[in-house]
Short mmCIF file of C-alpha atoms in Angstrom, two decimals:
data_model
loop_
_atom_site.label_atom_id
_atom_site.label_comp_id
_atom_site.label_asym_id
_atom_site.label_seq_id
_atom_site.Cartn_x
_atom_site.Cartn_y
_atom_site.Cartn_z
CA MET L 1 164.15 90.85 7.12
CA LYS L 2 164.62 95.09 7.32
CA ASN L 3 166.43 96.89 10.03
CA GLU L 4 163.97 97.53 12.25
CA ASN L 5 164.49 101.22 12.74
CA LEU L 6 166.31 102.18 9.15
CA VAL L 7 166.51 106.13 9.78
CA SER L 8 167.18 106.65 13.34
CA GLY L 9 170.09 108.87 12.81
CA ILE L 10 168.75 110.57 9.89
CA GLY L 11 168.41 114.66 9.53
CA LYS L 12 165.56 116.70 7.92
CA GLU L 13 167.85 117.39 5.02
CA GLU L 14 168.95 113.96 4.32
CA PHE L 15 165.28 113.20 4.55
CA LEU L 16 163.98 115.37 2.34
CA LYS L 17 166.36 114.48 -0.24
CA HIS L 18 165.17 111.01 0.10
CA VAL L 19 161.60 112.23 -0.19
CA LEU L 20 162.96 113.93 -3.35
CA ALA L 21 164.62 110.89 -4.55
CA ASN L 22 161.17 109.37 -4.61
CA ASN L 23 159.13 112.20 -5.61
CA PRO L 24 160.96 115.08 -7.58
CA LYS L 25 157.07 117.20 -7.21
CA ALA L 26 157.57 116.90 -3.56
CA ASP L 27 156.38 119.94 -1.23
CA THR L 28 159.90 120.16 0.74
CA SER L 29 158.28 123.18 2.52
CA LEU L 30 155.57 121.51 3.87
CA ILE L 31 157.37 117.75 4.90
CA GLY L 32 160.06 120.10 6.25
CA ARG L 33 157.54 121.93 8.96
CA ALA L 34 155.81 118.73 9.84
CA TYR L 35 158.84 117.35 10.16
CA ASN L 36 159.84 120.64 12.35
CA PHE L 37 156.76 120.08 14.61
CA ALA L 38 156.71 116.51 15.26
CA GLN L 39 159.93 116.44 16.05
CA SER L 40 159.17 119.73 18.55
CA ALA L 41 155.59 117.97 19.94
CA HIS L 42 157.05 114.53 20.80
CA SER L 43 160.61 115.87 22.00
CA GLY L 44 161.46 114.01 25.32
CA GLN L 45 159.19 111.04 24.34
CA LYS L 46 160.64 107.44 24.40
CA ARG L 47 159.44 104.43 23.17
CA LEU L 48 160.01 100.91 24.71
CA SER L 49 163.08 100.43 22.99
CA GLY L 50 164.81 103.70 24.48
CA GLU L 51 164.59 105.56 21.15
CA ASP L 52 163.48 108.94 20.66
CA TYR L 53 159.31 108.98 19.87
CA PHE L 54 160.27 110.61 16.82
CA HIS L 55 161.98 108.02 15.42
CA HIS L 56 159.27 106.12 14.93
CA VAL L 57 157.15 108.86 12.88
CA LEU L 58 159.92 109.41 11.07
CA ASN L 59 160.45 105.89 9.90
CA VAL L 60 156.82 105.81 9.10
CA ALA L 61 157.04 109.12 6.48
CA HIS L 62 160.13 107.06 5.35
CA ILE L 63 158.12 104.08 4.40
CA LEU L 64 155.88 105.48 2.21
CA ALA L 65 158.33 108.11 0.82
CA GLU L 66 159.69 105.06 -0.77
CA LEU L 67 156.27 104.25 -2.08
CA HIS L 68 156.20 107.44 -3.90
CA MET L 69 153.32 108.99 -1.91
CA ASP L 70 152.28 112.46 -2.27
CA SER L 71 153.55 115.01 0.20
CA GLU L 72 150.67 115.98 2.05
CA THR L 73 150.72 112.05 2.96
CA ILE L 74 154.10 111.78 4.37
CA ALA L 75 153.77 115.24 6.08
CA ALA L 76 150.49 113.56 7.96
CA ALA L 77 152.85 110.35 8.58
CA LEU L 78 155.05 112.21 10.37
CA LEU L 79 152.28 113.98 12.57
CA HIS L 80 150.07 110.99 12.98
CA ASP L 81 150.89 110.37 16.40
CA VAL L 82 150.92 114.38 17.67
CA LEU L 83 146.82 114.46 18.06
CA GLU L 84 146.98 111.17 20.61
CA ASP L 85 150.42 111.47 22.08
CA THR L 86 150.85 115.30 22.36
CA LYS L 87 148.82 118.54 23.11
CA ALA L 88 148.54 119.12 19.50
CA THR L 89 144.89 119.55 18.11
CA LYS L 90 142.98 119.33 14.91
CA GLU L 91 142.97 122.74 14.43
CA GLN L 92 146.01 123.64 14.87
CA LEU L 93 147.06 120.86 12.28
CA LYS L 94 144.93 122.84 9.52
CA ARG L 95 146.29 126.12 9.97
CA GLU L 96 149.76 124.73 9.97
CA PHE L 97 149.51 121.86 7.22
CA GLY L 98 145.52 122.73 5.98
CA SER L 99 142.51 120.42 6.32
CA PRO L 100 143.42 117.32 3.88
CA VAL L 101 147.09 116.86 6.05
CA ALA L 102 145.07 116.98 9.41
CA SER L 103 141.83 115.00 8.46
CA ILE L 104 144.53 112.22 7.47
CA VAL L 105 145.97 112.41 10.77
CA GLU L 106 142.60 112.62 12.55
CA GLY L 107 141.46 109.58 10.29
CA VAL L 108 144.93 108.01 11.72
CA THR L 109 144.36 108.10 15.19
CA LYS L 110 140.69 107.65 15.19
CA LYS L 111 139.86 103.76 17.21
CA ILE L 112 138.37 101.39 15.52
CA ALA L 113 136.21 98.70 17.75
CA LEU L 114 137.29 95.40 15.91
CA LYS L 115 136.05 91.98 17.04
CA THR L 116 139.09 88.97 18.37
CA THR L 117 137.52 85.79 17.17
CA PRO L 118 138.62 84.37 13.39
CA GLU L 119 135.01 84.33 12.40
CA ASP L 120 135.15 88.65 12.40
CA ARG L 121 137.88 88.70 10.02
CA ALA L 122 135.84 90.19 7.08
CA GLU L 123 133.83 92.70 9.43
CA ASN L 124 137.09 93.73 10.86
CA ILE L 125 138.41 94.35 7.28
CA ARG L 126 135.28 96.35 6.28
CA LYS L 127 135.17 98.59 9.62
CA VAL L 128 139.11 99.47 8.54
CA LEU L 129 138.11 100.30 5.27
CA LEU L 130 135.06 102.26 6.19
CA ALA L 131 136.71 104.29 8.63
CA THR L 132 139.35 105.69 6.04
CA ILE L 133 136.92 105.54 3.02
CA LYS L 134 137.08 109.48 2.97
CA ASP L 135 140.70 109.30 2.31
CA ILE L 136 142.48 106.26 1.12
CA ARG L 137 145.56 108.05 2.75
CA VAL L 138 144.63 107.36 5.87
CA ILE L 139 144.54 103.51 5.67
CA LEU L 140 148.35 103.48 3.66
CA VAL L 141 149.75 105.78 6.93
CA LYS L 142 147.99 103.08 9.34
CA LEU L 143 149.92 100.11 6.96
CA ALA L 144 153.26 101.96 7.36
CA ASP L 145 152.88 102.36 11.22
CA ARG L 146 152.13 98.79 11.81
CA LEU L 147 154.91 97.90 9.68
CA HIS L 148 157.05 100.10 11.66
CA ASN L 149 155.22 98.61 15.01
CA MET L 150 155.98 95.11 13.76
CA ARG L 151 159.78 95.64 12.81
CA THR L 152 160.20 96.75 16.63
CA LEU L 153 157.88 94.54 18.36
CA LYS L 154 160.38 92.47 19.94
CA TYR L 155 160.45 95.18 22.75
CA LEU L 156 156.71 94.39 23.52
CA THR L 157 155.94 90.93 25.87
CA GLN L 158 155.39 87.69 24.18
CA GLY L 159 151.60 87.93 24.96
CA GLN L 160 151.54 90.98 23.36
CA GLN L 161 153.29 90.01 20.48
CA ARG L 162 151.32 87.19 19.50
CA GLU L 163 148.16 89.28 19.68
CA ILE L 164 149.79 92.59 17.31
CA ALA L 165 150.56 89.68 15.44
CA GLN L 166 147.62 87.70 14.98
CA GLU L 167 145.52 91.03 14.72
CA THR L 168 148.15 92.21 11.98
CA LEU L 169 147.75 89.10 9.83
CA GLU L 170 144.14 88.97 10.29
CA ILE L 171 143.00 92.43 9.28
CA TYR L 172 146.46 94.60 7.81
CA VAL L 173 147.81 91.55 5.46
CA PRO L 174 144.30 91.11 3.88
CA ILE L 175 143.91 94.93 3.24
CA ALA L 176 147.79 95.42 2.01
CA TYR L 177 146.70 92.63 -0.42
CA LYS L 178 143.45 94.17 -1.53
CA LEU L 179 145.63 97.16 -1.99
CA GLY L 180 148.82 95.72 -4.02
CA MET L 181 150.73 96.76 -1.82
CA TYR L 182 152.91 93.30 -1.93
CA ARG L 183 156.05 94.09 -0.56
CA ILE L 184 154.55 95.53 2.62
CA LYS L 185 152.01 92.47 2.73
CA THR L 186 155.23 89.97 2.29
CA GLU L 187 157.04 91.85 4.64
CA LEU L 188 153.83 91.53 7.64
CA GLU L 189 153.40 87.97 6.77
CA ASP L 190 156.86 87.38 7.36
CA LEU L 191 156.89 89.38 10.92
CA CYS L 192 153.62 87.76 11.81
CA LEU L 193 155.58 84.35 11.17
CA ARG L 194 158.51 85.31 13.11
CA TYR L 195 156.39 86.07 15.92
CA LEU L 196 153.35 83.44 15.66
CA GLU L 197 155.92 80.71 14.74
CA PRO L 198 159.12 81.46 15.70
CA GLU L 199 160.70 78.16 15.89
CA VAL L 200 159.33 78.09 12.08
CA TYR L 201 160.86 80.92 11.39
CA GLN L 202 163.96 80.48 12.58
CA GLU L 203 164.31 77.42 10.77
CA LEU L 204 163.53 78.77 7.14
CA LYS L 205 165.75 81.87 7.89
CA ALA L 206 168.48 78.88 8.61
CA ARG L 207 167.36 76.89 5.16
CA ILE L 208 167.48 79.80 3.24
CA SER L 209 170.47 81.82 3.45
CA LYS L 210 170.23 84.67 0.54
CA LYS L 211 168.40 87.50 1.43
CA LYS L 212 164.93 88.24 -0.48
CA GLU L 213 166.53 91.48 -2.12
CA VAL L 214 169.55 88.45 -3.67
CA ARG L 215 166.56 85.86 -5.21
CA GLU L 216 164.26 88.76 -6.32
CA LYS L 217 167.49 89.97 -8.60
CA GLU L 218 168.13 86.26 -9.59
CA VAL L 219 164.50 85.68 -10.50
CA ARG L 220 164.51 89.04 -12.64
CA MET L 221 167.41 87.75 -14.35
CA ILE L 222 165.54 84.45 -14.99
CA ILE L 223 162.71 86.16 -16.62
CA LYS L 224 165.13 88.48 -18.67
CA LYS L 225 166.58 85.57 -20.09
CA MET L 226 163.60 83.60 -21.03
CA ARG L 227 161.96 86.48 -22.22
CA LYS L 228 164.96 86.76 -24.86
CA LEU L 229 165.03 83.47 -25.85
CA LEU L 230 161.28 83.29 -26.90
CA THR L 231 160.79 86.40 -28.41
CA GLY L 232 163.99 85.25 -30.47
CA LYS L 233 161.73 82.28 -31.67
CA GLY L 234 159.08 84.78 -32.21
CA ILE L 235 156.88 83.68 -29.33
CA LYS L 236 154.82 86.63 -27.89
CA VAL L 237 154.94 86.05 -23.70
CA SER L 238 154.11 87.71 -20.66
CA ILE L 239 156.34 86.63 -17.80
CA GLN L 240 156.54 87.36 -14.35
CA GLY L 241 157.85 85.38 -11.29
CA ARG L 242 158.75 86.74 -7.72
CA ALA L 243 160.81 85.76 -4.56
CA LYS L 244 158.23 84.10 -2.07
CA GLY L 245 158.70 85.38 1.56
CA PHE L 246 158.83 83.04 4.76
CA TYR L 247 155.42 82.71 5.22
CA SER L 248 154.23 82.06 1.79
CA ILE L 249 156.92 79.27 1.84
CA TYR L 250 155.33 78.27 5.46
CA LYS L 251 152.13 77.53 3.80
CA LYS L 252 152.99 75.93 0.90
CA MET L 253 154.82 73.30 3.38
CA ILE L 254 151.62 72.71 5.36
#
C-alpha cells in the first residue's frame, strides 16, 4: 500500500514541477493560484491525524496529476473542499478561476443521498453517475478524494472505518472499474479489505513479501520475453498480464 500522505511536505514549486512532468502543457498559473487560494482558505484547519487540512487537498491534486489530468481538474482538486469547509463562495471561485473550475468544485461538494442496503448498490452507483454527468471530471476528483481518505482511514473509529470501507467497495470501486481506472480500483479494494477483513489482509501481506510494483515489473519482463520468443517463431500475439492486488487474490481464494 502507498504511503498515506505522499506530499505532506511538498511546496508549490515542487508540486508544479510534478504537474508539468505529467502534463507539459499544464496551466501552472491557474494551478498555482488555486494552490495559494486553498492554502490560505484552509489555514489553521487540521485533520484528525493532526496534519494541516491543506495536505489532504494537495494529495488529492497530486493523485490526479499522476493520472495526467488537465489543469482545471487539478485546480478543482486543490479547491474541492473550500465551498464546504471555508467561507469561499462559488461566485468567488468563478471570478478567480472560471466557471468550469467552480462547477467541478460545486459538483464535488454536492451531497448525494445514498441508501445503505447492498440491494441498492446499482441505484447508488446510478445516483453518483447522474450527479456528475454534466462533467465527468467531478467523479474523477471524487475518486481521488476517496482514495486519499481511504489511505488515512486509520485515524477514524473502527465503526467509521468499516462503514466507509463498505461504501467504497460497493460504490466507488465499481465506478473506478467502469471508468477503466484500474490502479485506483485495485488500491481502493486492497484498502477496503484492510478494514473489512483485517486478519485476512495481514495474512496476505505477510505471505506476499514482494511489493506490487516489483511484481508488476516481473510481469512486464515475462510478457516481453514471451512476445520476443513467439514473434521470433512468426506467431502474431497480443499478451497482457498484471500483478493481482490483495483483494483480487482474496476473492479467488474464497
